[in-house]
Coordinates of C-alpha atoms and ligand atoms in Angstrom, one line a residue:
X259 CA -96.2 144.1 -83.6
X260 CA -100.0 142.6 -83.3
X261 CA -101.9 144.9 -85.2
X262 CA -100.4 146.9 -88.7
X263 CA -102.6 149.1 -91.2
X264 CA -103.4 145.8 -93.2
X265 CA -105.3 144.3 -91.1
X266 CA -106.6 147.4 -88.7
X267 CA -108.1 148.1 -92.8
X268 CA -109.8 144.4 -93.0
X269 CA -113.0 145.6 -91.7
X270 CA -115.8 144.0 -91.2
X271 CA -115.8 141.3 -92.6
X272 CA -112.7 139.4 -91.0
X273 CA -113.6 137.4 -88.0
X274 CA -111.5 138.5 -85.8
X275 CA -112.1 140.6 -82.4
X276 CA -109.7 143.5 -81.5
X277 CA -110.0 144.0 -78.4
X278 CA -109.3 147.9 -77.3
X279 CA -108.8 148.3 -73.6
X280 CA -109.6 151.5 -72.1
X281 CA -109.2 150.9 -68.5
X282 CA -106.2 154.0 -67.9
X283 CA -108.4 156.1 -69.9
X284 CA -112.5 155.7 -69.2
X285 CA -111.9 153.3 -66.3
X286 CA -109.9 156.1 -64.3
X287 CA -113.2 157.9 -64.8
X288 CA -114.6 155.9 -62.6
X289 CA -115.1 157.2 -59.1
X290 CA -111.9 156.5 -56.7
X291 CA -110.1 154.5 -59.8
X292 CA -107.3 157.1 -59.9
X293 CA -103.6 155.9 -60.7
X294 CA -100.2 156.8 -60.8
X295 CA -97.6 157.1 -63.4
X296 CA -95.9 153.7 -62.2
X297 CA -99.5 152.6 -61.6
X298 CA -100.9 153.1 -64.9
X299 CA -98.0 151.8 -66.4
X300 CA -97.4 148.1 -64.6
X301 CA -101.1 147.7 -65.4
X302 CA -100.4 148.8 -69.1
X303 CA -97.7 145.7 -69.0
X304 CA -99.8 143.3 -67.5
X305 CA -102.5 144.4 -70.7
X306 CA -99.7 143.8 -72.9
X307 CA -99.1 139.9 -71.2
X308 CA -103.1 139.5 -71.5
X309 CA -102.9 140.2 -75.2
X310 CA -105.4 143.1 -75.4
X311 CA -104.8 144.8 -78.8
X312 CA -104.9 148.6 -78.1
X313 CA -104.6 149.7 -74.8
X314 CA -106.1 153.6 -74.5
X315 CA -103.7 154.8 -72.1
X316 CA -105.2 158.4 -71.5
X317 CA -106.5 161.8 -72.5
X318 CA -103.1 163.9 -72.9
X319 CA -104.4 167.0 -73.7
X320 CA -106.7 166.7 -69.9
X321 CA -103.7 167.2 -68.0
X322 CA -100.1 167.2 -67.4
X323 CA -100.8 163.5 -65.2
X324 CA -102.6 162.0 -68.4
X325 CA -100.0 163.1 -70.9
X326 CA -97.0 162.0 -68.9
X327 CA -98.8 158.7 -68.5
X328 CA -100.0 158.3 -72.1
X329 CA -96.0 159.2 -73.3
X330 CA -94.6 156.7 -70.6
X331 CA -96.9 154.1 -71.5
X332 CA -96.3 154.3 -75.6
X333 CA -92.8 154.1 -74.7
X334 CA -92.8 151.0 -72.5
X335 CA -95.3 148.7 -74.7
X336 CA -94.3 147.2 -77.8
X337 CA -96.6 144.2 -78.5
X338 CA -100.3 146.6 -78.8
X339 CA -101.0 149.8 -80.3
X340 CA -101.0 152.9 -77.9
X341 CA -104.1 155.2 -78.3
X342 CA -104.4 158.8 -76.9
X343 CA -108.0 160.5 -77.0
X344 CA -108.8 163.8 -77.8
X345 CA -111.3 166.3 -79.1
X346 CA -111.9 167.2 -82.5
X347 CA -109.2 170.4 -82.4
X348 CA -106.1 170.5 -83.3
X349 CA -104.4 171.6 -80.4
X350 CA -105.7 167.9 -78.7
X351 CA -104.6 166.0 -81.6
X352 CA -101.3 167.7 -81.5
X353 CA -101.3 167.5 -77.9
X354 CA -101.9 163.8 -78.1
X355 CA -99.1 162.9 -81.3
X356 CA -96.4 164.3 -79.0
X357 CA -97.4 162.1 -75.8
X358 CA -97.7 159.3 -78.9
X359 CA -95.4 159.6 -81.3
X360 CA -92.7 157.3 -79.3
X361 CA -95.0 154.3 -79.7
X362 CA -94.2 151.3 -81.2
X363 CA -97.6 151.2 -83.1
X364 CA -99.7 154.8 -82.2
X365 CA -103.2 155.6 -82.4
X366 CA -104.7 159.2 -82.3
X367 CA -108.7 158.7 -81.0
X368 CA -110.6 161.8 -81.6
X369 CA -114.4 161.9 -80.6
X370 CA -117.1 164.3 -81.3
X371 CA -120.6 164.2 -80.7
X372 CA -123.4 163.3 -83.0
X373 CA -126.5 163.2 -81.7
X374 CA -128.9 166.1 -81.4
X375 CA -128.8 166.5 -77.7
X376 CA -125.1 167.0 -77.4
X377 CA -125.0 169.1 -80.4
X378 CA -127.4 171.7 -79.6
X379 CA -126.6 171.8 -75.7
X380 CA -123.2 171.0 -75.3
X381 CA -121.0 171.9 -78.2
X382 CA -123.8 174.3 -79.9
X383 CA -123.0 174.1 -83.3
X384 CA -124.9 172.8 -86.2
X385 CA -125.3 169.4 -87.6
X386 CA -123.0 170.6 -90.9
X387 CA -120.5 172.3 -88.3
X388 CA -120.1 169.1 -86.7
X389 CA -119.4 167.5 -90.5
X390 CA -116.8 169.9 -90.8
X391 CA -115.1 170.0 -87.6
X392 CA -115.0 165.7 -87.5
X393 CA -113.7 165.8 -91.3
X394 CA -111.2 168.3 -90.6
X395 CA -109.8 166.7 -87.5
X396 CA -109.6 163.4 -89.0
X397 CA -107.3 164.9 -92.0
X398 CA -105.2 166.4 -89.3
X399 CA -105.1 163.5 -87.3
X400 CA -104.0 161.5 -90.2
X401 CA -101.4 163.4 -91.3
X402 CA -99.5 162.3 -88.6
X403 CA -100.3 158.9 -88.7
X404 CA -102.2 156.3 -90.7
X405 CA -103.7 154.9 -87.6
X406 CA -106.5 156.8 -86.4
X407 CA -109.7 156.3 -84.8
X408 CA -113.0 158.4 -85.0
X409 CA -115.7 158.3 -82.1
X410 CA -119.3 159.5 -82.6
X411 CA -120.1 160.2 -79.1
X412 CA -123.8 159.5 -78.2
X413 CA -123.5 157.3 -81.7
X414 CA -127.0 155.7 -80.3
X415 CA -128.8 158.3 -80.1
X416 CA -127.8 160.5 -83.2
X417 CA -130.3 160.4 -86.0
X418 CA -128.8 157.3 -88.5
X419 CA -128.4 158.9 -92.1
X420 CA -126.8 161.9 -90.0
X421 CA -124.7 159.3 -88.0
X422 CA -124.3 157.2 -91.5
X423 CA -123.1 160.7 -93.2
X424 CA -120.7 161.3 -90.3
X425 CA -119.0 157.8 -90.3
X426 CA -118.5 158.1 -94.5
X427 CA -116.7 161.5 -94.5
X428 CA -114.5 160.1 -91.5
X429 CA -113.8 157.1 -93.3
X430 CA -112.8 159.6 -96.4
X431 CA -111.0 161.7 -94.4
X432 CA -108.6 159.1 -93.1
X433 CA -110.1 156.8 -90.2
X434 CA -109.1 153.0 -90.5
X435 CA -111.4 152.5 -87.2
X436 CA -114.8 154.0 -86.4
X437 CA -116.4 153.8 -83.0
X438 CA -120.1 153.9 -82.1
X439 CA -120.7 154.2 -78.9
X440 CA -123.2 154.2 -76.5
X441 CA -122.3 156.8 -74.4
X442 CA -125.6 157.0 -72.0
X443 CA -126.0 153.2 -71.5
X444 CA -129.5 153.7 -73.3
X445 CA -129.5 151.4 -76.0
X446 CA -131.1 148.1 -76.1
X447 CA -129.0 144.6 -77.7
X448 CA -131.4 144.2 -80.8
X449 CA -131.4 148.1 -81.4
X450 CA -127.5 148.3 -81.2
X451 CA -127.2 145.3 -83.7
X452 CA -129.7 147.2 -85.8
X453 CA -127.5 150.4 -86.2
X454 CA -124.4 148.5 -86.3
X455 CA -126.5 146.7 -89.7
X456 CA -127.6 150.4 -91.0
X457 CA -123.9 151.5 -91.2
X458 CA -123.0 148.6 -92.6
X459 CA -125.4 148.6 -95.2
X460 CA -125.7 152.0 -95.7
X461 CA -122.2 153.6 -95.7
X462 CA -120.2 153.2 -98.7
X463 CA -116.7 152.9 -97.7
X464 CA -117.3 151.2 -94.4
X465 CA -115.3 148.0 -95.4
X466 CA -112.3 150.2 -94.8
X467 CA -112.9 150.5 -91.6
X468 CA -113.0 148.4 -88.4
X469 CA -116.5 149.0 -86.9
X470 CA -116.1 149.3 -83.3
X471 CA -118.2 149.7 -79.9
X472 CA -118.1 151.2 -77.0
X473 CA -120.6 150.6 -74.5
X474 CA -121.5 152.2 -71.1
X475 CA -123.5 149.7 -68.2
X476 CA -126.0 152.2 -67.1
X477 CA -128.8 149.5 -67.6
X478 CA -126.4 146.7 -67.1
X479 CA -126.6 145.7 -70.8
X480 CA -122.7 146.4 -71.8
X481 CA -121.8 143.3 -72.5
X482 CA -124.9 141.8 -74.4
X483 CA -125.2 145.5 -76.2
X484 CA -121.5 145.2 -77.6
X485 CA -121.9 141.3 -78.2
X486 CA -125.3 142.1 -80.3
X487 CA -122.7 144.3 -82.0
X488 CA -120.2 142.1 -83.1
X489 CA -122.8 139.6 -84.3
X490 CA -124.1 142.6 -86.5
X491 CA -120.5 142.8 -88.1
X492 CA -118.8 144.7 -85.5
X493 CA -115.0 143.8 -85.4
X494 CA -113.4 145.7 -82.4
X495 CA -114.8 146.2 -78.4
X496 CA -113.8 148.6 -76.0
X497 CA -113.8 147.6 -72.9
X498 CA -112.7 147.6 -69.4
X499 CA -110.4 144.9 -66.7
X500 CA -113.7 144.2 -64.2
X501 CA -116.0 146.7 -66.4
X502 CA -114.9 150.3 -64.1
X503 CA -115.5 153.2 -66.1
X504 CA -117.6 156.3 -66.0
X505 CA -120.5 155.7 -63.9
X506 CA -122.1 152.3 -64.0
X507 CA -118.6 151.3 -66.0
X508 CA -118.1 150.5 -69.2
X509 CA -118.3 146.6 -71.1
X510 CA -116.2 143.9 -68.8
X511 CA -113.4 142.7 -70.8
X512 CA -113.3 139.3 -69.2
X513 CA -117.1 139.0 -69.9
X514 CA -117.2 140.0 -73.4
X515 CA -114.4 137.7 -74.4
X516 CA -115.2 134.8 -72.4
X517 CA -118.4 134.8 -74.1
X518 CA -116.6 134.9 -77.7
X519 CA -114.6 131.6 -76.7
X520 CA -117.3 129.6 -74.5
X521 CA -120.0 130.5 -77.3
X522 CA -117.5 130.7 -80.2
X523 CA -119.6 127.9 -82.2
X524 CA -122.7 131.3 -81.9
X525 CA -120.1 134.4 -82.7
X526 CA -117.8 132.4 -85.1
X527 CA -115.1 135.2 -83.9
X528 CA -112.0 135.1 -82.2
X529 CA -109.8 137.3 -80.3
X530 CA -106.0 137.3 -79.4
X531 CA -106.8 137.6 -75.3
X532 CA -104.8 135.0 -73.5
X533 CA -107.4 134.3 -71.5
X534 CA -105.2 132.6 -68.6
X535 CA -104.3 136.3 -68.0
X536 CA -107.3 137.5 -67.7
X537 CA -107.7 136.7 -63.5
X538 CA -103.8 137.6 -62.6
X539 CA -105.1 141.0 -64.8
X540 CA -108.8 141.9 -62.8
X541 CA -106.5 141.3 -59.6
X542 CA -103.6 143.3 -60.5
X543 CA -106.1 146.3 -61.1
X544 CA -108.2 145.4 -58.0
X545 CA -105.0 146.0 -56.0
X546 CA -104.1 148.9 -57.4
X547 CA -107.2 151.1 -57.6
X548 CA -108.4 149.7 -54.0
X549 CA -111.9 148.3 -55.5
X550 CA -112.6 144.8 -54.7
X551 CA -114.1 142.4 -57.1
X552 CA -118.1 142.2 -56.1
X553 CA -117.9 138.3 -55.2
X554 CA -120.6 137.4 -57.8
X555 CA -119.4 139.1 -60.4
X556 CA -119.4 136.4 -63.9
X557 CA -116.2 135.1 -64.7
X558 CA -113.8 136.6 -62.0
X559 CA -115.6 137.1 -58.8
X560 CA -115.0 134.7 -55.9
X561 CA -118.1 133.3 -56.4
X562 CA -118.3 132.4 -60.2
X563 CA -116.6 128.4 -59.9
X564 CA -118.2 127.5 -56.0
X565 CA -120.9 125.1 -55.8
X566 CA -122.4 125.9 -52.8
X567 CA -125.8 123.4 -53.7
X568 CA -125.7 119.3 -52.3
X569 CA -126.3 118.7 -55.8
X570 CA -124.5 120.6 -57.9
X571 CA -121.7 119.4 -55.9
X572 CA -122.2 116.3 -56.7
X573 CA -122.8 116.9 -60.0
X574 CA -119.8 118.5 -60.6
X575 CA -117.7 115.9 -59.0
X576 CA -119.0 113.3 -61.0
X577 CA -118.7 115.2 -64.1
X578 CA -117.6 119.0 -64.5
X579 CA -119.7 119.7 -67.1
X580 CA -122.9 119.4 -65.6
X581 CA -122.7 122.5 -64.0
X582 CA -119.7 124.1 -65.3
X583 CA -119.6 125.5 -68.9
X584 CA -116.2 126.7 -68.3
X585 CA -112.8 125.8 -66.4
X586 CA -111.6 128.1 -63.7
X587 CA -107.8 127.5 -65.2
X588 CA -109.0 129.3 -68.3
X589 CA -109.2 132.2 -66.9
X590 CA -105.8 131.9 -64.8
X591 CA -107.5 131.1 -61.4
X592 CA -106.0 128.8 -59.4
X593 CA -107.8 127.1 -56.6
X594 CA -107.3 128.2 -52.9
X595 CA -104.3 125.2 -52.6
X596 CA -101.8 125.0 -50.2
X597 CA -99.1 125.7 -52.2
X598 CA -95.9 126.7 -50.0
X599 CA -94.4 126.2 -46.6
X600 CA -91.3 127.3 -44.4
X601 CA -89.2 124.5 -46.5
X602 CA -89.9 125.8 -49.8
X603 CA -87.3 126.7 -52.1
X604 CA -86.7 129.4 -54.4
X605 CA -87.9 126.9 -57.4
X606 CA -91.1 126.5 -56.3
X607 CA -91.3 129.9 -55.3
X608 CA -90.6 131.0 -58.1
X609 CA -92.9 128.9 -60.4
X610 CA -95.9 129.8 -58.2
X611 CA -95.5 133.6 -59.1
X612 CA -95.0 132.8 -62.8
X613 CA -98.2 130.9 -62.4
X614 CA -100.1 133.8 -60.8
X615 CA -98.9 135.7 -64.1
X616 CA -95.8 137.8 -62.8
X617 CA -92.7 137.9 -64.1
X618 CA -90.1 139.0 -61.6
X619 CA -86.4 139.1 -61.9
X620 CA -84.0 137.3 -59.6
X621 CA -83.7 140.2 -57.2
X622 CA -87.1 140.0 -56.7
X623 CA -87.8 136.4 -56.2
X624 CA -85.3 136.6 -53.2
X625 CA -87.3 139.0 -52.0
X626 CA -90.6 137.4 -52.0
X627 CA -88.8 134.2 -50.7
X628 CA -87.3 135.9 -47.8
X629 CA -90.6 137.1 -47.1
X630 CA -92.8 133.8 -48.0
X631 CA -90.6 132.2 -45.4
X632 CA -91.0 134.9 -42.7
X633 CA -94.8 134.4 -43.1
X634 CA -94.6 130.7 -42.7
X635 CA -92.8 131.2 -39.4
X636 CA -96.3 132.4 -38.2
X637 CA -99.0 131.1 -40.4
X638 CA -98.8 126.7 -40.9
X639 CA -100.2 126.7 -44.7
X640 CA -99.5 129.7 -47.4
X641 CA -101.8 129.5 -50.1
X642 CA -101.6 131.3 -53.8
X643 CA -103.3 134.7 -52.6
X644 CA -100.5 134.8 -49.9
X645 CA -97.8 134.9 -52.3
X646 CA -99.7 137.4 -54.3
X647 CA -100.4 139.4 -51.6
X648 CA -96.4 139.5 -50.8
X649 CA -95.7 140.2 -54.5
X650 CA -98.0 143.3 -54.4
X651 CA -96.6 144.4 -51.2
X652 CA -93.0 143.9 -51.4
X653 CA -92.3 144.5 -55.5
X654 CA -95.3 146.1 -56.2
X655 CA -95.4 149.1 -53.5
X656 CA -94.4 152.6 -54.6
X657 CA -91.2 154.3 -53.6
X658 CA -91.9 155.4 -50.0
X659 CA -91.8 158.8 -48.7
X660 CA -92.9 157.4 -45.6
X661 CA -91.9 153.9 -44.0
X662 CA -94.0 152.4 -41.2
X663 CA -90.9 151.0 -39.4
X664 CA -93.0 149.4 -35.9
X665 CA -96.3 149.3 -34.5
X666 CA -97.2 148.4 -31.3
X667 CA -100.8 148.6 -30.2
X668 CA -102.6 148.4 -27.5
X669 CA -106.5 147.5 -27.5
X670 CA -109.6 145.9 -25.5
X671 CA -112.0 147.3 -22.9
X672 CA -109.7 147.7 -20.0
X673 CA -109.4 150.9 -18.5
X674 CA -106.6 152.0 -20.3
X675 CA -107.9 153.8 -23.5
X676 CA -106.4 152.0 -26.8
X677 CA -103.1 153.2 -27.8
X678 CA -100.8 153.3 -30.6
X679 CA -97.0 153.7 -30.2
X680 CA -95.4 154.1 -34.1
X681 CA -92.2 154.3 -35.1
X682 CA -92.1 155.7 -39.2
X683 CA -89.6 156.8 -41.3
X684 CA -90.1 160.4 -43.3
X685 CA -87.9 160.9 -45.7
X686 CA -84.7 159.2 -44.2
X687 CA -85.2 160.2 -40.5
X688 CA -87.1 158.0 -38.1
X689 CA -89.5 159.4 -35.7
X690 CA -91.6 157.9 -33.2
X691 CA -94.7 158.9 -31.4
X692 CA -97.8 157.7 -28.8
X693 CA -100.8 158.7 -29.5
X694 CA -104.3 157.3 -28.1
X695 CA -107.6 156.7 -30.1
X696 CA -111.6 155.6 -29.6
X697 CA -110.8 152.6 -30.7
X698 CA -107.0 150.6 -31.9
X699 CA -107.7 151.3 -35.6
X700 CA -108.2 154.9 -34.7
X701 CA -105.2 155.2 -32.4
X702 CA -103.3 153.7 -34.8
X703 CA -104.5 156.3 -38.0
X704 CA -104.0 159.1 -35.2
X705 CA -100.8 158.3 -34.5
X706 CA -99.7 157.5 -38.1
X707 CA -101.3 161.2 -39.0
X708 CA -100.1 163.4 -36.7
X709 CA -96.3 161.8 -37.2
X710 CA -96.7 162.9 -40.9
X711 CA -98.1 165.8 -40.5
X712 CA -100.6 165.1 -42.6
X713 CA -104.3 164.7 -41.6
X714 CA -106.5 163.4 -44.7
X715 CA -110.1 162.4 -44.2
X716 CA -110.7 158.6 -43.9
X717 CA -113.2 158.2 -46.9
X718 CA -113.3 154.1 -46.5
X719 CA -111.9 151.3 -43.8
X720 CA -112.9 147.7 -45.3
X721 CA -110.6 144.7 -44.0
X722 CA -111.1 141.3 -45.6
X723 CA -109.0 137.7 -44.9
X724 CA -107.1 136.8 -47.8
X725 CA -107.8 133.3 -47.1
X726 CA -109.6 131.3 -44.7
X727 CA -108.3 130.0 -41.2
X728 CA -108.3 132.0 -37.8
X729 CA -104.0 132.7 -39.1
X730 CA -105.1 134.0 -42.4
X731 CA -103.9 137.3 -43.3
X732 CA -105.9 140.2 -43.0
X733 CA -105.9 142.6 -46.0
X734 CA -107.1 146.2 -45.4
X735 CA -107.8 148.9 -47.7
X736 CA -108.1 152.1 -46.8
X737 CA -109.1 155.4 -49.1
X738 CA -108.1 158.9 -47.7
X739 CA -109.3 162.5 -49.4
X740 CA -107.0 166.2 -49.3
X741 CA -108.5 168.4 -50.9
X742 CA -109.2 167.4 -54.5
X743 CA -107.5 164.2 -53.8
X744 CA -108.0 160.8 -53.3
X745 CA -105.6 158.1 -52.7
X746 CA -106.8 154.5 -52.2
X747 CA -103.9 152.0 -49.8
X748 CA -103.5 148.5 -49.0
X749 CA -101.8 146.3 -46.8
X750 CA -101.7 143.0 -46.3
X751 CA -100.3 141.0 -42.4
X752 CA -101.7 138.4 -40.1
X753 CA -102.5 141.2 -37.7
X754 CA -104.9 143.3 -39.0
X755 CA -103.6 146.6 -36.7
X756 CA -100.8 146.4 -38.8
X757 CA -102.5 145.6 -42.0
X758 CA -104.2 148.7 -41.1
X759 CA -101.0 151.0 -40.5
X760 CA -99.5 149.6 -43.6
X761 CA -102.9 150.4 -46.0
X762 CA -102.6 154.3 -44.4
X763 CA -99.1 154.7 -44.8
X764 CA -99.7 153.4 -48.5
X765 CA -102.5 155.9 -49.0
X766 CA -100.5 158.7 -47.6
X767 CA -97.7 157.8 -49.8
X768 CA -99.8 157.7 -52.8
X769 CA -101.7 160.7 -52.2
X770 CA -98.1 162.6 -51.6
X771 CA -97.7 161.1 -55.0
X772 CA -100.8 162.6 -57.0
X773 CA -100.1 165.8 -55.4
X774 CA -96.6 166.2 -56.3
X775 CA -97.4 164.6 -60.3
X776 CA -100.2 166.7 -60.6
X777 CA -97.9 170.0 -59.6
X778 CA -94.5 168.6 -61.9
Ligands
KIV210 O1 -118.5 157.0 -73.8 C1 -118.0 157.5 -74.8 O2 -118.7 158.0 -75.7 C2 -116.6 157.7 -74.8 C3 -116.0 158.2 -76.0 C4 -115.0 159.3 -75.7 C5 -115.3 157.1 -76.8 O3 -115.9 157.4 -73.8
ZN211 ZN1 -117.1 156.0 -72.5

């Protein structure tokens, strides 16, 4: 276990970072970031591999979906605390101990707001009401266990001896970790460091708690706001895998902690992230929510290690560190190598998915082999985002209620309008249709659509090659709305038709998914 009450009570003053992941809780806020169950919780083992030291695996007490997740998750990690959010009621906090309590190491996070705004409009009640109501949760909380976090929503823009008063009854009352966030994305680095200093200074009893922050990227100043943080004595950061959250997002885990080890001679702070992780993890999440990594994003977009200048080129070649302050391997990315072929054997199969941070059983590696050489009977050089690609889509997929089975198409501007003959399996029985379409990729979601009987809006089409070369494969994503629902689906093939049959089918799978969780 990573993290007991002795050292979750070190406070301050110890130098290490915890790092709180909050990606299956604020990161599903983000728009289209949605998971499933199984979703939510091979991400939550892939957090566990990175090292992260609390993963917040949901808001139990939202819905049935977020309680089921939050209990599935606390029962499947046992490396990192589990923490569960809720309000400052009981019923939450009860709500969230029974999703909970079967973690190895739980959390109960309760938040309440603080700062004049959301006192007076949203919960309207008093600033002594809100005293009351944080004190008395925090004794409830922590009668059922001794690790329990308190939140000060809109921490930055409470009033400070009224925030200061807030964080010392909490403290009192039980909370080992005390979270200041800036919930708007309003605050500025200097001013963040400042009230991180105040408390410090100001509230008795703060060294038995871990100070921690929580920072929203409204004004793109996440990361420096919760770095400015920890240099004020701040010892734990929530964050997010590629920064999605409500809104703009929420602090980039990969950002914030490559910045404590390239810079550690500034911070003089460590954290336990196993930073080679930290690429197999942004891609894992990319795949599953559907939302590419923005190619210039720092640390893990496409772009962050290419030197696209004559002379940094050079400069690089002749020695890395001119224009380099870091090494792509760090962060677990390997370059775009030719790595496998048709004579490849299960070996070297097998030690390029360990490298690219999955660990599959021996089922599984037959399966990805059977399928690395199928795609080498068509495509001459198989590089590192090809095996991935058949590791998300052939181990990775979610049970199927519907199978695409075959897909013929038939396209160009002949007089024949394009056409899409499918033949899919629906729960056990095959069945097979034509259908035409304006163009191919319309034929083919026609056809697909009327087959299942189910007709969801296409919210978002984006294909991209996986690789380069004219035989690379084509990777298509697609996201589809019912109702209140929205499922994003991806599929991976060297022809992009049926990368685009296979992304549907995987949408209308995974929205038949959310529908039916959401109804248990
Ligand atoms: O942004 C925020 O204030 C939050 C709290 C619930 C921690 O997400
Ligand atoms: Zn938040």
């Amino acid at each position: 276990m990573k993290n007991d009450d002795s050292t979750v009570s070190r406070g301050y003053q110890s130098d290490r970072v915890y790092i709180f992941d909050t990606t299956l809780r604020d990161g599903e806020q983000s728009p289209g970031a949605t998971m499933t169950l199984q979703e939510k919780v091979r991400l939550a083992r892939q957090l566990e591999l990175l090292g992260v030291d609390i993963i917040e695996a949901g808001f139990p007490a939202a819905s049935p979906g977020d309680f089921e997740a939050v209990r599935a998750v606390s029962k499947t990690v046992t490396n990192c605390q589990v923490a569960g959010l809720c309000r400052a009621v009981a019923a939450d906090i009860d709500r969230a101990w029974e999703a909970l309590k079967h973690a190895a190491n739980p959390r109960i996070h309760v938040f309440l707001a603080t700062s004049p705004i959301h006192m007076e409009h949203k919960l309207r009640k008093t600033p002594e009401q809100v005293l009351e109501m944080a004190k008395t949760a925090i004794l409830h909380a922590a009668s059922l266990t001794k690790n329990v976090e308190f939140s000060a929503e809109d921490a930055s823009r409470s009033e400070l001896p009224f925030l200061a008063k807030v964080v010392e009854t909490v403290i009192d009352a039980g909370a080992t970790t005390v979270n200041i966030p800036d919930t708007v994305g309003y605050i500025q680095p200097e001013e963040y460091g400042n009230i991180i200093r105040y408390l410090t200074e100001n509230v008795k009893n703060i060294n038995k708690a871990v100070i921690s922050v929580h920072c929203h990227d409204d004004l793109g100043l996440a990361v420096a706001n919760s770095l400015a943080a920890v240099k004020a004595g701040a010892r734990q950061i929530e964050c997010t895998i590629n920064g999605i959250g409500e809104r703009a997002g929420n602090t980039a885990m990969d950002e914030v902690v490559m910045n404590l080890n390239v810079r550690h001679d500034y911070y003089q702070c460590s954290c336990g992230i196993i930073t080679e992780q930290i690429y197999p993890t942004a891609r894992t999440l990319s795949h599953i929510i559907g939302m590419p990594i923005p190619a210039n994003k720092a640390i893990v977009g496409a772009n962050a290690f290419a030197h696209e200048s004559g002379i940094h080129q050079d400069g690089v070649l002749k020695c890395r560190e001119t224009y380099e302050i870091m090494d792509a391997a760090a962060i677990g990315k390997t370059g775009n190598d030719m790595v496998l072929g048709k004579h490849s054997g299960r070996h070297a199969i097998k030690a390029k998915v360990e490298e690219l941070g999955y660990t599959l059983n021996d089922d599984q590696i037959t399966i990805v082999s059977d399928a690395v050489k199928k795609l080498a009977d068509i495509k001459k050089e198989i590089f590192s985002e090809d095996v991935e690609a058949i590791v998300l889509e052939e181990i990775f997929r979610m049970p199927d209620k519907f199978k695409l089975k075959y897909l013929q198409v038939h396209a160009g501007n002949g007089p024949i309008p394009p056409n899409a003959s499918v033949i899919m399996e629906i729960n056990g029985e095959d069945k097979q249709l034509h259908n035409f379409g304006v163009g191919p990729i319309d034929a083919v979601f026609n056809t697909i659509g009327t087959i299942s009987g189910c007709k969801p809006d296409l919210e978002q089409f984006s294909v991209n090659a996986i690789t380069g070369g004219t035989d690379a494969q084509g990777e298509v994503t697609v996201r589809l709305r019912r109702n209140n629902y929205t499922a994003i689906g991806r599929g991976a093939d060297p022809d992009i038709l049926v990368a685009a049959g296979k992304a549907y089918v995987n949408a209308l799978n995974r929205l038949a998914k959310k529908v039916e969780e959401n109804h248990a």
